[in-house]
Amino acid sequence: MDDDLQIDNDEDLYRNPVYYEPAGRNLDLEADDLGVPNGQGLLDVLIRMRKRVPVDKRGLICPDCRDLRGRRVPMYLVERDDMWFASHYRKRGDKPISHESDEHLARKERIAKDSEDHGFPADIESQTPDGHTRLDVRITGANGIVLGYEPQLSAQTARGMRAREGARRRRGIQSVWDFADPNRTGIGRVPYVRTPDLPASVIRVQKNPIEIREGNFVLEEGHCTPSGALDRCPKKPYDPKNPTATGYCGGWHRVLVPAYQSSSYAVERGSLTLTQFIVEAAAGERVPFQRDGYYGWLPVQQWQNYLEANGPGPEKKRQAPSVRHGDRRDRCTEDRPTSEVRSEPKQRRGSRSIVLQSRPAESEEARVPVDAAGKPIPLCHICGTPASLLGSEGLPEHFSCLRAQES
């Protein structure tokens, strides 16, 4: 049943709304009962339909395509990272169906127009030169800077977010991921900002400022004392088992904090708008940073000051090469010197096969027989073996040997 189905990749998976016709309502894919009364087993029923019931007969359709385009577009369920997503049904080779909401389109149009008005060219739905990455808005900044504005109003998998960010970073693109929901998985995992969830009609009016609430950081510095500007020493982690322990070292630090937590920054600059942020990033006045696995944005001069005080951070550990580099054309394995990778050559072990050889007879010293008194017993003059009796001629001999000789 699903052989002709074109499965969306992680980059194209979004938390699209899905309408279930038998229940007459949209499904909540995060709920155990999918938001349907007495629907605890509904998800299992839909899963069992795979490869049994055609996609267009499962009762899942896109409500946006129905309401905005007057089309009945079937949908199917996909699981990624323990999350369920609904994707539009399309056959192999068909182009993806647009999943963008009106608010998503409004943000792209607003940022593209604001960038153009401030002298930075912008293109909507722009492909990278290699054709492997699509940018919602491509902004050409100063000194070769390329910004990719990516509004994220729908949930995505963490794996998909990391893959998309990695692909853009490798192509020299500075991504600005704009989230409206504070609970999105990508917050802090990619260079981001968070703005209010506004209707499309408000976003499209350029005179309406869009405030940045998260993602913008500032540099704070001061003495690490109870009376200083810092709340706590950055080098002394909080110990929940000893909450009253002193958190100051008496030194001088430069730390990064969210702008909304810095009272001095709010007094000096006021709230930062999305348009102002995009223009400063395109001009190179604001740069993305990563510290301790967390991403954000920061004025470029403050980031340089932070690096001067704290350094660039630990470098990623590189795996030791499995083969020692060098000229080996005239060296065999045993002649090469040892290294950290290669140890001394082991001595070769012999074959485990057993070879049977005749053992040479051990030479033993001849033992001279003795009598009870310890005197040597003479040998029989006929057979040569010990004989204690003496014959008629006074020679040692055996009676049996003598009779055999006489006969």
Short mmCIF file of C-alpha atoms in Angstrom, two decimals:
data_model
loop_
_atom_site.label_atom_id
_atom_site.label_comp_id
_atom_site.label_asym_id
_atom_site.label_seq_id
_atom_site.Cartn_x
_atom_site.Cartn_y
_atom_site.Cartn_z
CA MET A 1 0.00 0.00 0.00
CA ASP A 2 2.86 2.41 0.82
CA ASP A 3 5.21 1.40 -2.00
CA ASP A 4 4.51 4.55 -4.03
CA LEU A 5 4.67 6.86 -0.99
CA GLN A 6 7.36 9.55 -0.99
CA ILE A 7 8.54 9.69 2.65
CA ASP A 8 9.61 13.13 3.86
CA ASN A 9 13.14 13.41 5.23
CA ASP A 10 13.93 14.88 8.66
CA GLU A 11 14.40 18.37 7.23
CA ASP A 12 10.87 18.41 5.77
CA LEU A 13 9.11 17.02 8.86
CA TYR A 14 6.98 19.57 10.69
CA ARG A 15 4.23 19.39 13.29
CA ASN A 16 1.51 19.97 10.70
CA PRO A 17 -2.13 19.96 11.79
CA VAL A 18 -3.96 16.77 10.84
CA TYR A 19 -7.73 16.26 10.66
CA TYR A 20 -9.28 12.85 11.41
CA GLU A 21 -12.50 12.53 9.42
CA PRO A 22 -14.21 9.76 11.45
CA ALA A 23 -13.88 11.85 14.64
CA GLY A 24 -14.56 15.15 12.90
CA ARG A 25 -11.71 16.98 14.63
CA ASN A 26 -7.99 17.77 14.50
CA LEU A 27 -5.74 15.29 16.28
CA ASP A 28 -3.38 16.23 19.09
CA LEU A 29 -0.35 14.05 18.35
CA GLU A 30 1.20 14.83 21.75
CA ALA A 31 -1.75 13.43 23.71
CA ASP A 32 -2.14 9.76 24.60
CA ASP A 33 -5.69 9.73 23.24
CA LEU A 34 -4.79 12.03 20.30
CA GLY A 35 -7.31 14.52 21.65
CA VAL A 36 -10.25 12.25 20.81
CA PRO A 37 -12.70 11.15 23.54
CA ASN A 38 -12.15 7.48 24.33
CA GLY A 39 -9.33 7.42 21.81
CA GLN A 40 -6.64 5.73 23.89
CA GLY A 41 -6.21 3.00 21.25
CA LEU A 42 -6.63 5.21 18.19
CA LEU A 43 -2.90 5.56 17.56
CA ASP A 44 -2.47 1.77 17.48
CA VAL A 45 -5.36 1.53 15.02
CA LEU A 46 -3.74 4.07 12.70
CA ILE A 47 -0.37 2.33 12.94
CA ARG A 48 -1.89 -1.04 12.03
CA MET A 49 -3.29 0.53 8.84
CA ARG A 50 0.20 0.76 7.38
CA LYS A 51 0.61 -1.46 4.31
CA ARG A 52 -2.97 -2.64 4.81
CA VAL A 53 -5.15 0.37 4.03
CA PRO A 54 -4.40 2.90 1.28
CA VAL A 55 -3.26 6.29 2.58
CA ASP A 56 -6.28 8.10 1.14
CA LYS A 57 -8.62 5.69 2.95
CA ARG A 58 -7.23 6.13 6.48
CA GLY A 59 -9.27 9.26 7.25
CA LEU A 60 -6.30 11.59 7.85
CA ILE A 61 -6.35 14.79 5.78
CA CYS A 62 -4.75 18.25 5.89
CA PRO A 63 -7.19 20.83 7.34
CA ASP A 64 -5.24 23.76 5.84
CA CYS A 65 -5.39 22.35 2.31
CA ARG A 66 -9.12 21.73 2.80
CA ASP A 67 -9.90 25.20 4.18
CA LEU A 68 -7.49 27.36 2.17
CA ARG A 69 -7.27 25.49 -1.12
CA GLY A 70 -10.45 23.47 -1.17
CA ARG A 71 -8.51 20.23 -1.66
CA ARG A 72 -8.66 16.93 0.16
CA VAL A 73 -5.00 16.02 0.67
CA PRO A 74 -4.43 12.73 2.55
CA MET A 75 -1.81 12.59 5.31
CA TYR A 76 0.20 9.84 7.00
CA LEU A 77 1.96 9.58 10.37
CA VAL A 78 5.75 9.43 10.87
CA GLU A 79 7.63 8.81 14.12
CA ARG A 80 10.96 10.55 14.78
CA ASP A 81 12.76 10.81 18.14
CA ASP A 82 9.67 9.50 20.00
CA MET A 83 7.54 12.22 18.42
CA TRP A 84 4.72 11.82 15.90
CA PHE A 85 4.40 14.01 12.80
CA ALA A 86 1.81 14.23 10.05
CA SER A 87 3.03 14.62 6.47
CA HIS A 88 1.19 15.22 3.22
CA TYR A 89 0.75 12.21 0.96
CA ARG A 90 2.58 12.47 -2.35
CA LYS A 91 3.81 9.93 -4.84
CA ARG A 92 7.45 9.37 -5.65
CA GLY A 93 8.87 12.21 -7.70
CA ASP A 94 6.15 14.71 -6.72
CA LYS A 95 7.18 18.06 -5.28
CA PRO A 96 6.64 18.58 -1.53
CA ILE A 97 3.34 20.21 -0.63
CA SER A 98 3.76 23.54 1.10
CA HIS A 99 3.18 23.24 4.84
CA GLU A 100 3.79 26.89 5.62
CA SER A 101 1.17 28.76 7.57
CA ASP A 102 0.20 32.33 6.86
CA GLU A 103 2.22 33.46 9.90
CA HIS A 104 5.27 31.64 8.53
CA LEU A 105 4.92 33.34 5.16
CA ALA A 106 4.39 36.72 6.82
CA ARG A 107 7.65 36.46 8.76
CA LYS A 108 9.62 35.61 5.64
CA GLU A 109 8.07 38.49 3.70
CA ARG A 110 8.63 40.93 6.56
CA ILE A 111 12.32 40.08 7.04
CA ALA A 112 13.03 40.11 3.31
CA LYS A 113 11.44 43.54 2.93
CA ASP A 114 13.15 44.98 6.03
CA SER A 115 16.54 43.72 4.82
CA GLU A 116 16.02 45.24 1.38
CA ASP A 117 15.03 48.58 2.92
CA HIS A 118 18.33 48.65 4.86
CA GLY A 119 20.49 47.88 1.85
CA PHE A 120 20.91 44.11 2.16
CA PRO A 121 19.54 42.05 -0.76
CA ALA A 122 17.22 39.21 0.26
CA ASP A 123 15.68 36.26 -1.58
CA ILE A 124 12.81 34.10 -0.38
CA GLU A 125 13.06 30.30 -0.79
CA SER A 126 16.63 30.47 -2.08
CA GLN A 127 18.71 27.39 -2.89
CA THR A 128 22.42 27.18 -2.11
CA PRO A 129 24.71 26.93 -5.17
CA ASP A 130 25.10 23.16 -4.71
CA GLY A 131 21.31 22.74 -4.58
CA HIS A 132 21.36 20.70 -1.36
CA THR A 133 20.07 23.34 1.06
CA ARG A 134 17.03 25.59 0.84
CA LEU A 135 16.90 28.83 2.82
CA ASP A 136 13.61 30.44 3.80
CA VAL A 137 15.23 33.86 3.39
CA ARG A 138 18.75 34.36 2.07
CA ILE A 139 20.22 37.74 3.07
CA THR A 140 23.46 38.94 1.47
CA GLY A 141 25.31 40.95 4.10
CA ALA A 142 28.53 42.93 4.26
CA ASN A 143 31.98 41.43 3.66
CA GLY A 144 30.65 38.18 2.25
CA ILE A 145 28.27 37.43 5.13
CA VAL A 146 25.31 35.23 4.17
CA LEU A 147 22.41 35.01 6.60
CA GLY A 148 19.74 32.35 6.44
CA TYR A 149 16.59 33.44 8.25
CA GLU A 150 14.55 30.37 9.29
CA PRO A 151 11.26 30.98 11.14
CA GLN A 152 10.26 27.85 13.09
CA LEU A 153 6.61 27.92 14.11
CA SER A 154 6.11 24.14 13.94
CA ALA A 155 7.80 21.44 15.96
CA GLN A 156 10.69 19.56 14.40
CA THR A 157 12.87 16.72 15.51
CA ALA A 158 16.13 17.50 17.27
CA ARG A 159 17.94 15.34 14.72
CA GLY A 160 16.43 17.32 11.86
CA MET A 161 17.41 20.64 13.44
CA ARG A 162 21.01 19.55 13.95
CA ALA A 163 21.21 18.22 10.41
CA ARG A 164 19.90 21.43 8.87
CA GLU A 165 22.16 23.64 10.98
CA GLY A 166 25.20 21.52 10.20
CA ALA A 167 24.49 21.66 6.46
CA ARG A 168 24.23 25.46 6.57
CA ARG A 169 27.36 25.91 8.68
CA ARG A 170 29.43 23.78 6.30
CA ARG A 171 28.35 26.07 3.47
CA GLY A 172 29.38 29.23 5.32
CA ILE A 173 25.84 30.35 6.16
CA GLN A 174 25.00 32.02 9.46
CA SER A 175 21.54 30.76 10.36
CA VAL A 176 19.05 32.77 12.38
CA TRP A 177 16.47 30.34 13.74
CA ASP A 178 13.39 32.25 14.89
CA PHE A 179 11.18 30.41 17.44
CA ALA A 180 7.86 31.59 18.80
CA ASP A 181 7.31 28.76 21.29
CA PRO A 182 9.70 28.80 24.32
CA ASN A 183 9.42 24.99 24.58
CA ARG A 184 10.79 24.14 21.14
CA THR A 185 13.56 21.53 21.14
CA GLY A 186 15.89 23.65 18.99
CA ILE A 187 16.24 26.51 21.47
CA GLY A 188 19.88 26.71 22.53
CA ARG A 189 20.88 23.88 20.17
CA VAL A 190 21.19 26.21 17.18
CA PRO A 191 21.92 29.96 16.84
CA TYR A 192 18.46 31.24 17.63
CA VAL A 193 16.20 34.09 18.65
CA ARG A 194 12.73 33.88 20.16
CA THR A 195 10.00 36.32 19.23
CA PRO A 196 6.32 36.64 20.21
CA ASP A 197 3.69 34.49 18.52
CA LEU A 198 1.90 37.17 16.49
CA PRO A 199 -0.81 36.91 13.82
CA ALA A 200 0.16 37.38 10.20
CA SER A 201 -1.77 40.65 9.95
CA VAL A 202 0.38 42.21 12.69
CA ILE A 203 3.67 40.88 11.34
CA ARG A 204 3.14 42.28 7.84
CA VAL A 205 2.81 45.87 9.14
CA GLN A 206 6.40 47.10 9.12
CA LYS A 207 5.85 49.80 11.69
CA ASN A 208 4.91 47.14 14.24
CA PRO A 209 8.10 46.17 16.10
CA ILE A 210 8.76 42.48 16.74
CA GLU A 211 10.59 42.14 20.05
CA ILE A 212 13.37 39.62 20.58
CA ARG A 213 12.84 37.87 23.91
CA GLU A 214 15.58 35.22 23.91
CA GLY A 215 18.76 34.33 22.07
CA ASN A 216 20.39 37.75 22.48
CA PHE A 217 23.31 37.70 24.94
CA VAL A 218 25.53 40.41 26.41
CA LEU A 219 28.88 40.48 28.18
CA GLU A 220 29.02 41.32 31.87
CA GLU A 221 32.21 41.80 33.86
CA GLY A 222 33.07 42.69 37.39
CA HIS A 223 34.55 41.58 40.69
CA CYS A 224 33.47 38.18 41.95
CA THR A 225 32.39 39.34 45.41
CA PRO A 226 29.04 39.55 47.22
CA SER A 227 28.98 43.29 46.54
CA GLY A 228 30.12 42.97 42.93
CA ALA A 229 28.14 42.95 39.70
CA LEU A 230 28.17 39.17 39.27
CA ASP A 231 25.55 37.04 40.94
CA ARG A 232 27.82 34.03 41.28
CA CYS A 233 31.30 32.87 40.36
CA PRO A 234 31.22 31.20 36.91
CA LYS A 235 34.01 28.84 37.95
CA LYS A 236 32.18 27.55 41.03
CA PRO A 237 29.17 25.45 40.08
CA TYR A 238 26.14 25.58 42.29
CA ASP A 239 26.04 22.75 44.80
CA PRO A 240 22.43 21.81 45.57
CA LYS A 241 23.60 19.81 48.59
CA ASN A 242 25.20 22.90 50.07
CA PRO A 243 23.13 25.87 48.88
CA THR A 244 24.54 28.27 51.49
CA ALA A 245 28.14 27.77 50.35
CA THR A 246 29.88 30.93 49.21
CA GLY A 247 29.75 31.39 45.44
CA TYR A 248 32.48 33.99 45.01
CA CYS A 249 36.24 33.77 44.47
CA GLY A 250 37.21 37.47 44.78
CA GLY A 251 38.59 37.65 41.22
CA TRP A 252 37.50 39.46 38.07
CA HIS A 253 35.35 37.70 35.43
CA ARG A 254 33.74 38.29 32.09
CA VAL A 255 30.61 36.19 31.58
CA LEU A 256 27.85 35.87 28.99
CA VAL A 257 24.28 36.36 30.19
CA PRO A 258 20.94 36.70 28.39
CA ALA A 259 20.18 40.33 27.67
CA TYR A 260 16.86 40.20 29.51
CA GLN A 261 18.74 39.32 32.71
CA SER A 262 21.06 42.33 32.42
CA SER A 263 19.48 45.45 33.88
CA SER A 264 22.29 47.70 32.68
CA TYR A 265 21.89 46.55 29.07
CA ALA A 266 18.14 47.13 29.13
CA VAL A 267 18.67 50.67 30.40
CA GLU A 268 21.31 51.46 27.79
CA ARG A 269 19.77 49.89 24.67
CA GLY A 270 16.15 49.15 25.38
CA SER A 271 14.47 46.13 23.82
CA LEU A 272 16.01 44.72 20.65
CA THR A 273 13.71 44.29 17.67
CA LEU A 274 13.94 41.52 15.07
CA THR A 275 14.57 44.02 12.27
CA GLN A 276 17.40 45.69 14.17
CA PHE A 277 18.90 42.29 14.98
CA ILE A 278 18.83 41.13 11.34
CA VAL A 279 20.40 44.36 10.10
CA GLU A 280 23.20 44.21 12.68
CA ALA A 281 23.88 40.55 11.91
CA ALA A 282 24.02 41.26 8.17
CA ALA A 283 26.44 44.12 8.81
CA GLY A 284 28.71 41.89 10.91
CA GLU A 285 28.03 43.78 14.12
CA ARG A 286 26.41 40.75 15.76
CA VAL A 287 27.77 37.20 15.54
CA PRO A 288 26.61 33.72 16.58
CA PHE A 289 28.51 31.94 19.32
CA GLN A 290 28.70 28.52 20.92
CA ARG A 291 29.82 28.00 24.48
CA ASP A 292 29.53 24.80 26.51
CA GLY A 293 27.18 23.37 23.90
CA TYR A 294 24.80 26.37 23.96
CA TYR A 295 24.17 28.69 21.01
CA GLY A 296 23.17 32.33 20.89
CA TRP A 297 24.00 35.73 19.41
CA LEU A 298 26.24 38.47 20.75
CA PRO A 299 27.65 41.87 19.65
CA VAL A 300 30.94 41.15 17.90
CA GLN A 301 33.05 43.43 20.12
CA GLN A 302 31.66 41.84 23.28
CA TRP A 303 32.45 38.38 21.92
CA GLN A 304 36.04 39.41 21.21
CA ASN A 305 36.36 40.78 24.74
CA TYR A 306 34.99 37.54 26.13
CA LEU A 307 37.52 35.48 24.17
CA GLU A 308 40.37 37.68 25.36
CA ALA A 309 39.45 36.91 28.96
CA ASN A 310 38.38 33.27 28.68
CA GLY A 311 40.05 31.92 25.56
CA PRO A 312 38.42 30.12 22.65
CA GLY A 313 37.49 27.14 24.78
CA PRO A 314 38.71 23.54 24.68
CA GLU A 315 39.43 22.19 21.25
CA LYS A 316 37.66 19.09 20.06
CA LYS A 317 39.66 15.99 20.67
CA ARG A 318 41.04 14.53 17.50
CA GLN A 319 41.25 10.81 17.17
CA ALA A 320 44.83 9.56 16.99
CA PRO A 321 45.74 8.24 13.55
CA SER A 322 45.73 4.50 13.29
CA VAL A 323 48.76 4.56 10.93
CA ARG A 324 52.01 6.37 11.66
CA HIS A 325 52.93 8.82 8.92
CA GLY A 326 56.40 8.54 7.39
CA ASP A 327 58.46 7.05 4.59
CA ARG A 328 58.20 3.27 4.76
CA ARG A 329 59.34 2.30 1.30
CA ASP A 330 62.65 0.93 2.48
CA ARG A 331 61.56 -0.39 5.87
CA CYS A 332 59.98 -3.66 6.66
CA THR A 333 57.67 -4.22 9.59
CA GLU A 334 60.37 -5.38 11.99
CA ASP A 335 62.77 -2.56 11.08
CA ARG A 336 60.36 0.32 11.73
CA PRO A 337 60.95 2.10 15.06
CA THR A 338 58.28 1.95 17.71
CA SER A 339 55.84 4.82 18.25
CA GLU A 340 52.79 5.73 20.32
CA VAL A 341 50.68 3.81 17.84
CA ARG A 342 52.94 0.84 17.16
CA SER A 343 54.63 -1.17 19.89
CA GLU A 344 57.60 -3.48 19.73
CA PRO A 345 57.08 -6.36 17.32
CA LYS A 346 56.09 -9.52 19.07
CA GLN A 347 58.34 -12.50 18.79
CA ARG A 348 57.05 -15.09 16.47
CA ARG A 349 55.66 -18.19 18.05
CA GLY A 350 56.45 -21.60 16.67
CA SER A 351 53.98 -23.96 15.15
CA ARG A 352 51.69 -25.83 17.43
CA SER A 353 52.28 -29.10 15.50
CA ILE A 354 54.11 -31.81 17.43
CA VAL A 355 57.04 -33.59 15.83
CA LEU A 356 57.85 -37.04 17.24
CA GLN A 357 61.55 -37.91 17.32
CA SER A 358 63.37 -40.91 18.72
CA ARG A 359 65.11 -39.95 21.91
CA PRO A 360 68.76 -41.03 22.13
CA ALA A 361 69.47 -43.63 24.80
CA GLU A 362 70.81 -42.13 27.92
CA SER A 363 74.21 -43.48 28.91
CA GLU A 364 74.12 -44.89 32.37
CA GLU A 365 77.09 -45.93 34.42
CA ALA A 366 77.42 -49.76 34.70
CA ARG A 367 76.44 -50.92 38.13
CA VAL A 368 78.68 -53.70 39.64
CA PRO A 369 76.60 -56.26 41.57
CA VAL A 370 77.70 -56.85 45.18
CA ASP A 371 76.96 -59.54 47.78
CA ALA A 372 75.54 -59.10 51.25
CA ALA A 373 78.95 -58.09 52.56
CA GLY A 374 79.25 -55.46 49.90
CA LYS A 375 81.92 -57.27 47.92
CA PRO A 376 81.65 -57.37 44.09
CA ILE A 377 80.22 -60.59 42.67
CA PRO A 378 82.46 -62.08 39.98
CA LEU A 379 81.15 -62.81 36.54
CA CYS A 380 80.58 -66.28 35.16
CA HIS A 381 83.45 -67.25 32.88
CA ILE A 382 80.94 -68.86 30.50
CA CYS A 383 77.98 -66.37 30.12
CA GLY A 384 79.49 -63.23 31.62
CA THR A 385 76.74 -62.56 34.16
CA PRO A 386 77.33 -62.49 37.94
CA ALA A 387 77.98 -65.87 39.49
CA SER A 388 78.58 -66.44 43.17
CA LEU A 389 79.72 -70.13 42.94
CA LEU A 390 83.18 -71.27 42.05
CA GLY A 391 83.72 -74.30 39.83
CA SER A 392 86.25 -77.18 40.09
CA GLU A 393 88.84 -75.08 38.47
CA GLY A 394 88.22 -72.24 40.93
CA LEU A 395 86.47 -70.02 38.38
CA PRO A 396 83.05 -68.45 38.94
CA GLU A 397 80.42 -70.25 36.97
CA HIS A 398 76.74 -71.23 36.81
CA PHE A 399 75.75 -74.89 37.20
CA SER A 400 73.41 -74.53 34.26
CA CYS A 401 76.12 -72.97 32.13
CA LEU A 402 78.53 -75.79 32.98
CA ARG A 403 76.05 -78.58 32.12
CA ALA A 404 75.15 -76.82 28.86
CA GLN A 405 78.82 -76.62 28.01
CA GLU A 406 79.50 -80.27 28.80
CA SER A 407 76.55 -81.53 26.80
#
